[in-house]
mmCIF file of C-alpha atoms in Angstrom:
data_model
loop_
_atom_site.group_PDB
_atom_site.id
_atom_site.type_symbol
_atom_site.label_atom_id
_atom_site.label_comp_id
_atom_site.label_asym_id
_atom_site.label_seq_id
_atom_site.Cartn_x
_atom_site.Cartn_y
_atom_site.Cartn_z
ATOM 1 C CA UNK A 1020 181.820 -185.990 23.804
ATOM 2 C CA UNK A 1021 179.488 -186.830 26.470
ATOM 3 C CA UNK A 1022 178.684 -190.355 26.987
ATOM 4 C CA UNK A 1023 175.980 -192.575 26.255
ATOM 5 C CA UNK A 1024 172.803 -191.774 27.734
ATOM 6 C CA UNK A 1025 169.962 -194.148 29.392
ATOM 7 C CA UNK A 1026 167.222 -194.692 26.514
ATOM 8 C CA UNK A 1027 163.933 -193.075 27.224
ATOM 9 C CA UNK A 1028 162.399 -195.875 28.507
ATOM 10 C CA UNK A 1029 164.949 -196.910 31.221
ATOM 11 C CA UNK A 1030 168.035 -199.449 30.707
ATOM 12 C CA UNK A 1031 166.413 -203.011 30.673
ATOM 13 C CA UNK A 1032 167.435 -205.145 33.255
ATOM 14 C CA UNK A 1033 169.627 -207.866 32.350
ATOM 15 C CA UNK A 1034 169.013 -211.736 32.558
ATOM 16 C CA UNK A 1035 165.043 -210.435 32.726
ATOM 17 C CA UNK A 1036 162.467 -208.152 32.482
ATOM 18 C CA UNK A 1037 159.869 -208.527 29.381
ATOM 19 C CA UNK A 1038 161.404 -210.170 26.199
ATOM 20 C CA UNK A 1039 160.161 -207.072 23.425
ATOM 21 C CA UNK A 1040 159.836 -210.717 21.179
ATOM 22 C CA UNK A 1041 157.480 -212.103 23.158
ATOM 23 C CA UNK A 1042 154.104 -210.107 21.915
ATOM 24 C CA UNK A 1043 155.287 -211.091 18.408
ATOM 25 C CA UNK A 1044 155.555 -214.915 19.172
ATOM 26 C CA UNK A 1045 152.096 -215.698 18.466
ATOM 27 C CA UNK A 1046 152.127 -214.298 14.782
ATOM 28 C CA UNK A 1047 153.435 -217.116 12.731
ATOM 29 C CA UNK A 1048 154.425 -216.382 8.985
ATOM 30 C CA UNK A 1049 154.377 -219.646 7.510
ATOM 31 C CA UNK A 1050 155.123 -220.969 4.018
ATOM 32 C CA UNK A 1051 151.654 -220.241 2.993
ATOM 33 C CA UNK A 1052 151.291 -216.562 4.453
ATOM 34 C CA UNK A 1053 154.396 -215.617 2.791
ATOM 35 C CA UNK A 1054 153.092 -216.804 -0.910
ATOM 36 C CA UNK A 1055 150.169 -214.961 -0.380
ATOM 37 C CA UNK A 1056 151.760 -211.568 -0.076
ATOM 38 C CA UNK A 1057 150.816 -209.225 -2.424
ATOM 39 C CA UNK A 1058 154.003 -207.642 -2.324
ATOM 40 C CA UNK A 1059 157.648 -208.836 -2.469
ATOM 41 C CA UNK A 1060 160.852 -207.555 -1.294
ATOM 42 C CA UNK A 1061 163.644 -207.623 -4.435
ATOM 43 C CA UNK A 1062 166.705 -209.150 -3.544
ATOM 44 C CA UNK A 1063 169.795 -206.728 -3.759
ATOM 45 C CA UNK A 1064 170.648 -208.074 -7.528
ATOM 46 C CA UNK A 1065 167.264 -206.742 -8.648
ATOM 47 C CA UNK A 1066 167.719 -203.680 -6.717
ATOM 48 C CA UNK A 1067 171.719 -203.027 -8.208
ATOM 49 C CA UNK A 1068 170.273 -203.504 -11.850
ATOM 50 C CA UNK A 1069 168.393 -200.041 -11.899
ATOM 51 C CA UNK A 1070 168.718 -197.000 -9.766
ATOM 52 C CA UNK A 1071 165.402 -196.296 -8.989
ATOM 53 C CA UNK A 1072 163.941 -200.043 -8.586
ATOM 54 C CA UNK A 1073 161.513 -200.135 -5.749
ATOM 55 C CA UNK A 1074 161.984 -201.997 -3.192
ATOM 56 C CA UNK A 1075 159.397 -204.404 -3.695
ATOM 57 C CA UNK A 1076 157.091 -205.427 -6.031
ATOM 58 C CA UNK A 1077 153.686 -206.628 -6.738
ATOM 59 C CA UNK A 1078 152.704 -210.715 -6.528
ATOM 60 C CA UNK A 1079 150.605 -212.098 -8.930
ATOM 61 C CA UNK A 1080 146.893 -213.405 -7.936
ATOM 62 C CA UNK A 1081 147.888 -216.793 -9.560
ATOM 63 C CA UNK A 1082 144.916 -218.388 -6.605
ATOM 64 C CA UNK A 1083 142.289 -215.397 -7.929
ATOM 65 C CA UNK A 1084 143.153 -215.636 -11.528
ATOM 66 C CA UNK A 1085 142.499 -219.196 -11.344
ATOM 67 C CA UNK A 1086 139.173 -218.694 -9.369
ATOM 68 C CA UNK A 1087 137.622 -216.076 -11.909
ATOM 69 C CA UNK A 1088 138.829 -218.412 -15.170
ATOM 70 C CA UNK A 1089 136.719 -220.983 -13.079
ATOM 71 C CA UNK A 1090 133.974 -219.052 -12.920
ATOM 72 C CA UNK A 1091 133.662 -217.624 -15.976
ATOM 73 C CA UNK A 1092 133.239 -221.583 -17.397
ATOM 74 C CA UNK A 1093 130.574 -221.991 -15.140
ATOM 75 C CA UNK A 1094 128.795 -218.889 -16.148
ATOM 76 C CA UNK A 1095 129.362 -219.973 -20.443
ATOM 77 C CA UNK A 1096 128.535 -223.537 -19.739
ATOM 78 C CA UNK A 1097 125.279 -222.429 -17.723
ATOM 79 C CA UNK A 1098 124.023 -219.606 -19.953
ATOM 80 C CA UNK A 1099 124.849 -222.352 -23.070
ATOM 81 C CA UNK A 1100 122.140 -224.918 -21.400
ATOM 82 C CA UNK A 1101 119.837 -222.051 -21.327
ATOM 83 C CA UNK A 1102 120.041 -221.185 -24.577
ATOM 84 C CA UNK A 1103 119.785 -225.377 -25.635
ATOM 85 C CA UNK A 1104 116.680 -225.334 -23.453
ATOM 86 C CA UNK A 1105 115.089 -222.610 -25.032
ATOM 87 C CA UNK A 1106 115.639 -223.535 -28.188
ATOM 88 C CA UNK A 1107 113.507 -226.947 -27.241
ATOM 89 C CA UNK A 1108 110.944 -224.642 -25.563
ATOM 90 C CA UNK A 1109 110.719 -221.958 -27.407
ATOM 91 C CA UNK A 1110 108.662 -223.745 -30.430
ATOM 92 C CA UNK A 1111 105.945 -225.243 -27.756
ATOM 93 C CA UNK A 1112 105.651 -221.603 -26.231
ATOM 94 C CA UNK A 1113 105.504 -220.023 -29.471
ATOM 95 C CA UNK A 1114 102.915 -222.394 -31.160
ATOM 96 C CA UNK A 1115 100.863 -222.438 -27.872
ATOM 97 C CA UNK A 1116 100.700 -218.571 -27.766
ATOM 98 C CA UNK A 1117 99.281 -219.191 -31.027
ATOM 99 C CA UNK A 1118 96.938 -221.925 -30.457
ATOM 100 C CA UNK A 1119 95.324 -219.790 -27.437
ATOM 101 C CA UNK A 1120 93.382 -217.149 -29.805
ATOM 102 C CA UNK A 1121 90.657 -219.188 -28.638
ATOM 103 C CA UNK A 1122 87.972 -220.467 -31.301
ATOM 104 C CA UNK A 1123 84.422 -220.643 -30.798
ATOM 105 C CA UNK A 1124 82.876 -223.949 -30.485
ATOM 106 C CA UNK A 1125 81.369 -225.220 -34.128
ATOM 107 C CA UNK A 1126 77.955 -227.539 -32.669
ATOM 108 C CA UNK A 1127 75.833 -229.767 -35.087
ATOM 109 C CA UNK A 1128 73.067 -231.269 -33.568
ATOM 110 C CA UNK A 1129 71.031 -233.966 -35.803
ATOM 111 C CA UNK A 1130 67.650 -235.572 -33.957
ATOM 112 C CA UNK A 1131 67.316 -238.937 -35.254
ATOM 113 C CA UNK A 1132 63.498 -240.355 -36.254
ATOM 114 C CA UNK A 1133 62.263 -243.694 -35.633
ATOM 115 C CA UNK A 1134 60.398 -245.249 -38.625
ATOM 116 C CA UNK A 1135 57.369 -246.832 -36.088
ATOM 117 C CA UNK A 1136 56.223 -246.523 -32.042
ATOM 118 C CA UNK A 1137 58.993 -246.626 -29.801
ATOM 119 C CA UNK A 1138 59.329 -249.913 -27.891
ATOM 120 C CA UNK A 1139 59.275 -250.206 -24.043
ATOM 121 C CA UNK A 1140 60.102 -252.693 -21.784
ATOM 122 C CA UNK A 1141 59.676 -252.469 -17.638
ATOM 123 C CA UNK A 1142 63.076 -252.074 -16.405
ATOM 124 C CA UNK A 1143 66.277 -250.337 -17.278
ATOM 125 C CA UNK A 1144 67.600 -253.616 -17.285
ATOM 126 C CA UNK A 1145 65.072 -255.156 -19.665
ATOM 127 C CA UNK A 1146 65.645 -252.721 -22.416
ATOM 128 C CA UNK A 1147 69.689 -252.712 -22.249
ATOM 129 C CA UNK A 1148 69.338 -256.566 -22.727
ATOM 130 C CA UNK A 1149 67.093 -256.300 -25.930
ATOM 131 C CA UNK A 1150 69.063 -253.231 -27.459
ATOM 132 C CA UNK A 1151 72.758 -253.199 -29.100
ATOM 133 C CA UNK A 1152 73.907 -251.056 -25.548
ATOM 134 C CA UNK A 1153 73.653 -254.509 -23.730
ATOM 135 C CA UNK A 1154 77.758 -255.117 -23.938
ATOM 136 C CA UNK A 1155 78.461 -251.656 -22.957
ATOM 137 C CA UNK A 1156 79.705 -250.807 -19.649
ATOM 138 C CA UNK A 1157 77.998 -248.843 -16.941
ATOM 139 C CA UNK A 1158 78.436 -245.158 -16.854
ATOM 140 C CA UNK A 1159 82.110 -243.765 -16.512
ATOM 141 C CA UNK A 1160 83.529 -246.841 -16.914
ATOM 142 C CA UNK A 1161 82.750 -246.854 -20.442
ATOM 143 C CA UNK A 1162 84.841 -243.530 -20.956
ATOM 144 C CA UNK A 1163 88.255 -245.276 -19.693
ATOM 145 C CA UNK A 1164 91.767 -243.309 -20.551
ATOM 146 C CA UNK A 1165 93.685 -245.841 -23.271
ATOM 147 C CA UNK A 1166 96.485 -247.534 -21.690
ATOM 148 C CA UNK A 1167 99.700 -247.199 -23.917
ATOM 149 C CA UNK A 1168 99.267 -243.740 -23.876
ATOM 150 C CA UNK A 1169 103.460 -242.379 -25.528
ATOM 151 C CA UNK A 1170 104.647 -238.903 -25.220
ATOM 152 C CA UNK A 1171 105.140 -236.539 -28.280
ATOM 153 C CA UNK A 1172 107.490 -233.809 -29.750
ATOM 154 C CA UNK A 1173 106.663 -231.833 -27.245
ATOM 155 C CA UNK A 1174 104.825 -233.374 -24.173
ATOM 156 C CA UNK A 1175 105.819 -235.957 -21.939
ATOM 157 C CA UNK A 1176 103.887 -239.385 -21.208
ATOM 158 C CA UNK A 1177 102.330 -237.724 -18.440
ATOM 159 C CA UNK A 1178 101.149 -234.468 -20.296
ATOM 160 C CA UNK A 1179 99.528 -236.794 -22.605
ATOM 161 C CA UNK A 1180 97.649 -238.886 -20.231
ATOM 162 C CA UNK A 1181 96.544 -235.607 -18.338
ATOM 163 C CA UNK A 1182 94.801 -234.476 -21.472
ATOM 164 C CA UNK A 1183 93.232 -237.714 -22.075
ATOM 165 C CA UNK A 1184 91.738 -237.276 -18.703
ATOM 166 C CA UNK A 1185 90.542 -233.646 -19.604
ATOM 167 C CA UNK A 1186 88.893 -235.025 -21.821
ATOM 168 C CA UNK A 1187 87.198 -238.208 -19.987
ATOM 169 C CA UNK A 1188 85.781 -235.413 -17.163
ATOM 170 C CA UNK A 1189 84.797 -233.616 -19.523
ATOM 171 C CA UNK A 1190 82.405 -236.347 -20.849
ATOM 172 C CA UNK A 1191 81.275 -237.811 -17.502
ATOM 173 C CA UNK A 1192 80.549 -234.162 -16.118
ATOM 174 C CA UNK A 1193 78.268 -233.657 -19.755
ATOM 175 C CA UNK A 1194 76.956 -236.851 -20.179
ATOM 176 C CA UNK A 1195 76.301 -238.801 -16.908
ATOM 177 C CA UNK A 1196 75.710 -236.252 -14.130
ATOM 178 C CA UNK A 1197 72.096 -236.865 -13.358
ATOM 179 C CA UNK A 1198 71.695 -232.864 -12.169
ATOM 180 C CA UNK A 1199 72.984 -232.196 -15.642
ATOM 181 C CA UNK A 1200 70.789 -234.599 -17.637
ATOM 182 C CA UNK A 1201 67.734 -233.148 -15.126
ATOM 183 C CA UNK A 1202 68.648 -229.661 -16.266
ATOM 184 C CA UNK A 1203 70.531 -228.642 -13.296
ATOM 185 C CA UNK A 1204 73.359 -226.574 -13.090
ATOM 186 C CA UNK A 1205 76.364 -226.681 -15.075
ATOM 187 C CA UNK A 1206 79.433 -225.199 -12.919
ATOM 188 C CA UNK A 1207 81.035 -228.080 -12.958
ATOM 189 C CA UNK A 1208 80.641 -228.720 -17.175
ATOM 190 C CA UNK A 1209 82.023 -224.878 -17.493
ATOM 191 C CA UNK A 1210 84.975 -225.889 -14.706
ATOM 192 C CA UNK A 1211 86.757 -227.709 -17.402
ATOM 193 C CA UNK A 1212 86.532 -225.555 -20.606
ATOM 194 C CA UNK A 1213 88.784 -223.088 -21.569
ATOM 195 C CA UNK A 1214 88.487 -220.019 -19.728
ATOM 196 C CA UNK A 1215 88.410 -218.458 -23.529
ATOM 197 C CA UNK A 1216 84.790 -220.042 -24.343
ATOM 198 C CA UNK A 1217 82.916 -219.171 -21.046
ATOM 199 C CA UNK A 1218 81.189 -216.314 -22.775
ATOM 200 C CA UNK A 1219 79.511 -218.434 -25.572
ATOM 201 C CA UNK A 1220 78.971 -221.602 -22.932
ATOM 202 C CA UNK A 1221 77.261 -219.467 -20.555
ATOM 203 C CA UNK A 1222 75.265 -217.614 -23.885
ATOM 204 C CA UNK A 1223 74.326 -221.196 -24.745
ATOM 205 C CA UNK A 1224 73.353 -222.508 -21.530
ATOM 206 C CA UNK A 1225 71.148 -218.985 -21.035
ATOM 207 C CA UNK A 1226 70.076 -218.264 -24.481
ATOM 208 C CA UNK A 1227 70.555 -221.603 -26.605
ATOM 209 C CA UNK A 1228 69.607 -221.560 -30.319
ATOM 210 C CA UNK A 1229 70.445 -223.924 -33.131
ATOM 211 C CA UNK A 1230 72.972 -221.792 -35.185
ATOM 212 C CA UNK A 1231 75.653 -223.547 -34.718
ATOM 213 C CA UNK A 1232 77.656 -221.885 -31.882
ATOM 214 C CA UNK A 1233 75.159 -221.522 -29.589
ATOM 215 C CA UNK A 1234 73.267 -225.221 -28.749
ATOM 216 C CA UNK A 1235 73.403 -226.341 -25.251
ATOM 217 C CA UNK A 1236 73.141 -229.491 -26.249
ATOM 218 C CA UNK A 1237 76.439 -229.109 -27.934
ATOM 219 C CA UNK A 1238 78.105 -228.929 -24.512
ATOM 220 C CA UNK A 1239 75.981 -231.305 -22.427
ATOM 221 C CA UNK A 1240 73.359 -233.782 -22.998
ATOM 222 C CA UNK A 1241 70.120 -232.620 -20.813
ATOM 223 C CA UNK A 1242 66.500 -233.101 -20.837
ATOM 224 C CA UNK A 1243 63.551 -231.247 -19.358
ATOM 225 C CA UNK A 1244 62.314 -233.321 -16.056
ATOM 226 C CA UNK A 1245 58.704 -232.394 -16.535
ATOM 227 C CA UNK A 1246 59.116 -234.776 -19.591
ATOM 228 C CA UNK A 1247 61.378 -237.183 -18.870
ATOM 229 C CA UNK A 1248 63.008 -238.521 -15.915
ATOM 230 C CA UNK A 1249 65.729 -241.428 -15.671
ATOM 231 C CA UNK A 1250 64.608 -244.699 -15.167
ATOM 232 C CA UNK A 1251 67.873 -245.562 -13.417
ATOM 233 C CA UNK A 1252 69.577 -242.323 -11.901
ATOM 234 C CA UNK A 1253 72.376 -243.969 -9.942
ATOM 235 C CA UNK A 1254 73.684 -245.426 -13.376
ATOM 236 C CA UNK A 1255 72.289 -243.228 -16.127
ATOM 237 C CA UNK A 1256 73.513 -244.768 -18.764
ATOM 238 C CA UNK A 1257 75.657 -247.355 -20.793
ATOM 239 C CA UNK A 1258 78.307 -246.480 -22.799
ATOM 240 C CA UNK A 1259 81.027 -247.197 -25.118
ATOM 241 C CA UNK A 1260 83.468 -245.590 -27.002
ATOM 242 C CA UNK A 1261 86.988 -244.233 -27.657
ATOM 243 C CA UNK A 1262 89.778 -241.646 -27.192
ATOM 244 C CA UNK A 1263 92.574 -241.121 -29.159
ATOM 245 C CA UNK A 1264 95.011 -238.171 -28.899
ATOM 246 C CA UNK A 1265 98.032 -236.639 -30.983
ATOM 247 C CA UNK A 1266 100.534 -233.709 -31.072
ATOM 248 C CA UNK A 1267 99.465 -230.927 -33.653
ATOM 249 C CA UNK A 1268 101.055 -227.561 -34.082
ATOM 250 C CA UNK A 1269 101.931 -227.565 -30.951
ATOM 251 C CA UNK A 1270 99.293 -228.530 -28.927
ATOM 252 C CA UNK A 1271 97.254 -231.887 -28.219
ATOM 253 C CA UNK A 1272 94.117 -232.415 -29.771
ATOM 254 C CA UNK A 1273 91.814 -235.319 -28.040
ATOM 255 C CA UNK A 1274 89.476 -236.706 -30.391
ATOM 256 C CA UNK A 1275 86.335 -238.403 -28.198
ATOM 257 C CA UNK A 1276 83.834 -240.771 -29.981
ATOM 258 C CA UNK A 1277 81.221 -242.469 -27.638
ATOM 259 C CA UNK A 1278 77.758 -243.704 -27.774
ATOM 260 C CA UNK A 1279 75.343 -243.133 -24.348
ATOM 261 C CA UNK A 1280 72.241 -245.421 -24.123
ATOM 262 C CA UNK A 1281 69.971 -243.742 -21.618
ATOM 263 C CA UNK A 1282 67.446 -245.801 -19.930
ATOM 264 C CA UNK A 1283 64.340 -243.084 -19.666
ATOM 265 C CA UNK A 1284 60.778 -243.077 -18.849
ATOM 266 C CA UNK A 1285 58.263 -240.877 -18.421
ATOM 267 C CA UNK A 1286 57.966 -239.075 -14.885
ATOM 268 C CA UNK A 1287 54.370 -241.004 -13.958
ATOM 269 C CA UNK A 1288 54.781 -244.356 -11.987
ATOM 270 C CA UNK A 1289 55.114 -247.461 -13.472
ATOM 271 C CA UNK A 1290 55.907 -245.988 -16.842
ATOM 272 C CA UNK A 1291 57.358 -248.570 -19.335
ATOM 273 C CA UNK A 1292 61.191 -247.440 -19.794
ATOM 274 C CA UNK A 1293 62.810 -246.958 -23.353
ATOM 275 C CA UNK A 1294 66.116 -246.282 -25.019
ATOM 276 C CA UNK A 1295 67.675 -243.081 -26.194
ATOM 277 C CA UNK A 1296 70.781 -243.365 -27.772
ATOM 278 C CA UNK A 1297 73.271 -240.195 -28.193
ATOM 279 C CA UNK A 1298 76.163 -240.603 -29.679
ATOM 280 C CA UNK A 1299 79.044 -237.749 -29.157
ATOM 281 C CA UNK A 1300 81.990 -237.026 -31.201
ATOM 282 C CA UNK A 1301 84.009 -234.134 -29.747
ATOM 283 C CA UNK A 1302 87.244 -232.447 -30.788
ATOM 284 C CA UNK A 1303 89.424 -231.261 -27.608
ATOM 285 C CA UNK A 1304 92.497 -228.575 -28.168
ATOM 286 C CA UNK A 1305 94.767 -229.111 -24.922
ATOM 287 C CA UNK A 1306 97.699 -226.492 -24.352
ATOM 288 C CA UNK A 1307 100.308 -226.483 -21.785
ATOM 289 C CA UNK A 1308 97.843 -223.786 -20.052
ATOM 290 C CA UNK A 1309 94.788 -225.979 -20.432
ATOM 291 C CA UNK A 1310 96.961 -228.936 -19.124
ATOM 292 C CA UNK A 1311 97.606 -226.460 -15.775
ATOM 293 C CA UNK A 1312 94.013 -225.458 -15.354
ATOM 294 C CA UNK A 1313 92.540 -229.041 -16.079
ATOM 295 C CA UNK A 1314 90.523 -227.936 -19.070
ATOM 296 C CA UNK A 1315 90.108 -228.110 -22.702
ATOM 297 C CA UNK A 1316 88.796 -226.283 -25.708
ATOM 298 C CA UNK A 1317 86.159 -227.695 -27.434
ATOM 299 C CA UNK A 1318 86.468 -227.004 -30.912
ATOM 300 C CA UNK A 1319 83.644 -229.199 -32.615
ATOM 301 C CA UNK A 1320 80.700 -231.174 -31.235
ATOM 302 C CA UNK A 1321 78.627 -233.181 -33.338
ATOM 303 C CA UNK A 1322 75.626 -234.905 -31.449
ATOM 304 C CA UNK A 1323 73.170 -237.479 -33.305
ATOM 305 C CA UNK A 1324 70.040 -238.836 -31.123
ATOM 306 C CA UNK A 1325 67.323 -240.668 -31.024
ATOM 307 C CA UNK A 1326 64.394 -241.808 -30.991
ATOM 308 C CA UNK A 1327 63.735 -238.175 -31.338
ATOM 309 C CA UNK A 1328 60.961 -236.067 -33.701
ATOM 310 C CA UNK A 1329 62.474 -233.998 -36.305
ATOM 311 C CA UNK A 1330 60.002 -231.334 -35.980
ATOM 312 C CA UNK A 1331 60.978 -230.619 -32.518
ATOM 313 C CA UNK A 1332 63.846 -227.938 -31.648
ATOM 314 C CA UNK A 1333 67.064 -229.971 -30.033
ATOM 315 C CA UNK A 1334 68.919 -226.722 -29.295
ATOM 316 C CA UNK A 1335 67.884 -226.323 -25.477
ATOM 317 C CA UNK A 1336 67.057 -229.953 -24.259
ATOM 318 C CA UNK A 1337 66.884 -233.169 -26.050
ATOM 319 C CA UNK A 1338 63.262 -234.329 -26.389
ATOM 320 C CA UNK A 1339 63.196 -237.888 -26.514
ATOM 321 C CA UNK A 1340 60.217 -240.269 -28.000
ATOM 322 C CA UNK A 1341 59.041 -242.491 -25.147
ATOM 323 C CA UNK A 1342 57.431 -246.122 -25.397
ATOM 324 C CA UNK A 1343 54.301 -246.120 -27.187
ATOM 325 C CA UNK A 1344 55.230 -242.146 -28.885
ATOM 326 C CA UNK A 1345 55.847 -241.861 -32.926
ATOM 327 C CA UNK A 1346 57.044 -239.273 -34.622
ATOM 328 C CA UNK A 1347 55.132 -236.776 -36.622
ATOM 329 C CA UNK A 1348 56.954 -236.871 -39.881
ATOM 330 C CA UNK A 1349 59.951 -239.285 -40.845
ATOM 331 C CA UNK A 1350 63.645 -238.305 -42.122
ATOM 332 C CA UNK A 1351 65.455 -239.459 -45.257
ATOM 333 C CA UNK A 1352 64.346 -243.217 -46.238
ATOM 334 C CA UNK A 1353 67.860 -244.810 -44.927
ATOM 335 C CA UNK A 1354 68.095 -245.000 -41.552
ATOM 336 C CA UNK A 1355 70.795 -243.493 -39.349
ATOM 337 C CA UNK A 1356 72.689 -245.784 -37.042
ATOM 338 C CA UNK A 1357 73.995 -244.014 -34.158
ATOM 339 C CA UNK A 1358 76.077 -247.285 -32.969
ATOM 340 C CA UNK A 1359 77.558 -247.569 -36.534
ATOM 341 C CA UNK A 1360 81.631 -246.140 -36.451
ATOM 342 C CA UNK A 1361 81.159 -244.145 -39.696
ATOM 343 C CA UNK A 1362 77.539 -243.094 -39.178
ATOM 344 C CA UNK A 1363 76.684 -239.909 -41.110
ATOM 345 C CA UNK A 1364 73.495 -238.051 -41.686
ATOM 346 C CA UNK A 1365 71.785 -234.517 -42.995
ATOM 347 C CA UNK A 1366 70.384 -232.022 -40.411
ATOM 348 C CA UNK A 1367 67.670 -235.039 -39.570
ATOM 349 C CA UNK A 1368 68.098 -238.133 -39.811
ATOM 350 C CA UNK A 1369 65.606 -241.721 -39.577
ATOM 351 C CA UNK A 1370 66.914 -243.821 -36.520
ATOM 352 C CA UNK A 1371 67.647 -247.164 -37.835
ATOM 353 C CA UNK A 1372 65.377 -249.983 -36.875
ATOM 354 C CA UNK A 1373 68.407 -251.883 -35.188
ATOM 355 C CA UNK A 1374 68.946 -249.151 -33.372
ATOM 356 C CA UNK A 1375 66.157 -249.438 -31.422
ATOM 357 C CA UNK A 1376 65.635 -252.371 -28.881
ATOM 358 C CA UNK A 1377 63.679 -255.398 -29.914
ATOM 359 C CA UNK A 1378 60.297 -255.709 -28.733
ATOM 360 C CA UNK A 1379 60.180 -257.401 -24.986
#
């Protein structure tokens, strides 16, 4: 038997020479490495119990297992808040898809008579003091957002206040823009209605006529300048009024009710000033959309004026009756009051006689 034989690589030689350990020093299977080991070597009672055991066998993921129960939680508890918050949402986004089949403005525009000559005095000032417009405050002041304002089903505090100042821009951009009043342009009026009602605003502003949809001055209060000009244009005119606002189906209706007292004269100098008196009472519809684009529908406008002549079409411009003018026929035989709360009239009306200022 020939004797043993020099390995391939050479006979190592002894006391040194490169330990074979030493490249495997730096691996370190710790407590931790071992656990994690998908697979595990049977000890040699498992293997004796059956003949054809493997060798090893599989680990379970107990670190996975517990990372995927984890997550499934998350995933139920997160797709359960979206379902809660839909539930809460779904009724605003519902009714508001609803509310925006947009309606067409319903205008009623009554002109309101005076029963003798219209009274003049020689300043703005002058005629506020001797008519029922001398406690009202001056121009946009009068149209202040309520304090106390409380949020609803549906829309928070601030929603709420946000339509309530829809609303008040609405009125100052209408009612007290002297390029308005004059007849001017009206881009910034249109800027806050709905998007919806731009066809029949611009038809109105283009092609007004008193059917009931189609007055201009059921949008915005405007004279012609060769007529009349204001006597004051920095501070147009005093006003007073109110604002209130509540949830319905879904949406926010604003509810405006103001008087204007315009200080006017005619567009010759020196021309004694009078009073006309216009009192508004709009219904807003605000939706969440509206509340984004800063706008409002305007569902109904109801406008009563005067000292105006009944014979005289109100559907383009408002034609007041100046100091020292009467009108050429007279309305029913009680007078209108335009500062009155629960003023109502017919299609023309007789302006009250303390309505108008007191003779100066």
């Amino acid at each position: 038997m020939a004797g043993a034989t020099e390995p391939p690589e050479g006979i190592p030689p002894e006391g040194g020479g490169p330990d074979r350990d030493e490249e495997y020093r730096s691996v370190v299977f710790d407590e931790s490495f071992v656990n994690a080991a998908r697979l595990q070597e049977l000890s040699a009672d498992e293997r004796l119990q059956g003949e054809h055991t493997p060798a090893v066998r599989s680990r379970p993921r107990r670190g996975l297992n517990r990372q995927l129960l984890v997550m499934a939680v998350v995933i139920v508890l997160a797709f359960a808040t979206a379902v809660v918050m839909g539930v809460r949402t779904g009724e605003v986004t519902a009714s508001s898809a609803a509310a925006r089949r947009t309606e067409a403005l319903r205008t009623t525009v009554i002109p309101l008579a005076p029963t003798d000559t219209v009274h003049g005095a020689r300043t703005a000032a002058d005629v506020y003091a001797a008519s029922p417009a001398a406690t009202f405050r001056t121009g946009a002041a009068g149209i202040s957002v309520p304090k106390g304002a409380t949020a609803t089903q549906h829309y928070t505090q601030g929603q709420v206040i946000e339509a309530l100042r829809i609303a008040s821009d609405y009125l100052v951009s209408s009612s007290l823009d002297p390029r308005v009043l004059s007849g001017g342009p009206t881009t910034a009026v249109r800027a806050l209605v709905d998007e919806g009602q731009w066809r029949q605003f611009d038809t109105s502003m283009d092609n007004p006529r008193p059917d009931g949809r189609h007055a201009a001055t059921g949008w915005v209060v405007r004279f012609d300048p060769h007529e009349v000009s204001l006597a004051d244009p920095r501070h147009p005119a005093r006003v007073s009024g109110t604002l209130r606002v509540e949830e319905r189906g879904g949406t926010l209706e604003v509810t405006s009710d103001h008087v204007f007292a315009y200080a006017l004269r005619a567009p010759k100098p020196r021309s004694p000033v009078s009073l006309l008196s216009v009192r508004r009472e709009i219904h807003f519809r605000i939706d969440p959309g509206d509340l984004r684009g800063h706008r409002a529908e305007v569902l109904t406008s109801t406008v009563q004026a005067g000292p105006l002549d009944c014979a005289t079409e109100s559907a383009d411009r408002l034609h007041p009756l100046l100091a020292g003018a009467r009108a050429s026929g007279r309305g029913p035989a009680q007078g209108t009051d335009p500062y009155a709360p629960d003023a109502s009239t017919t299609l023309c009306g007789t302006l009250a006689e303390h309505a108008l200022p007191m003779r100066t």
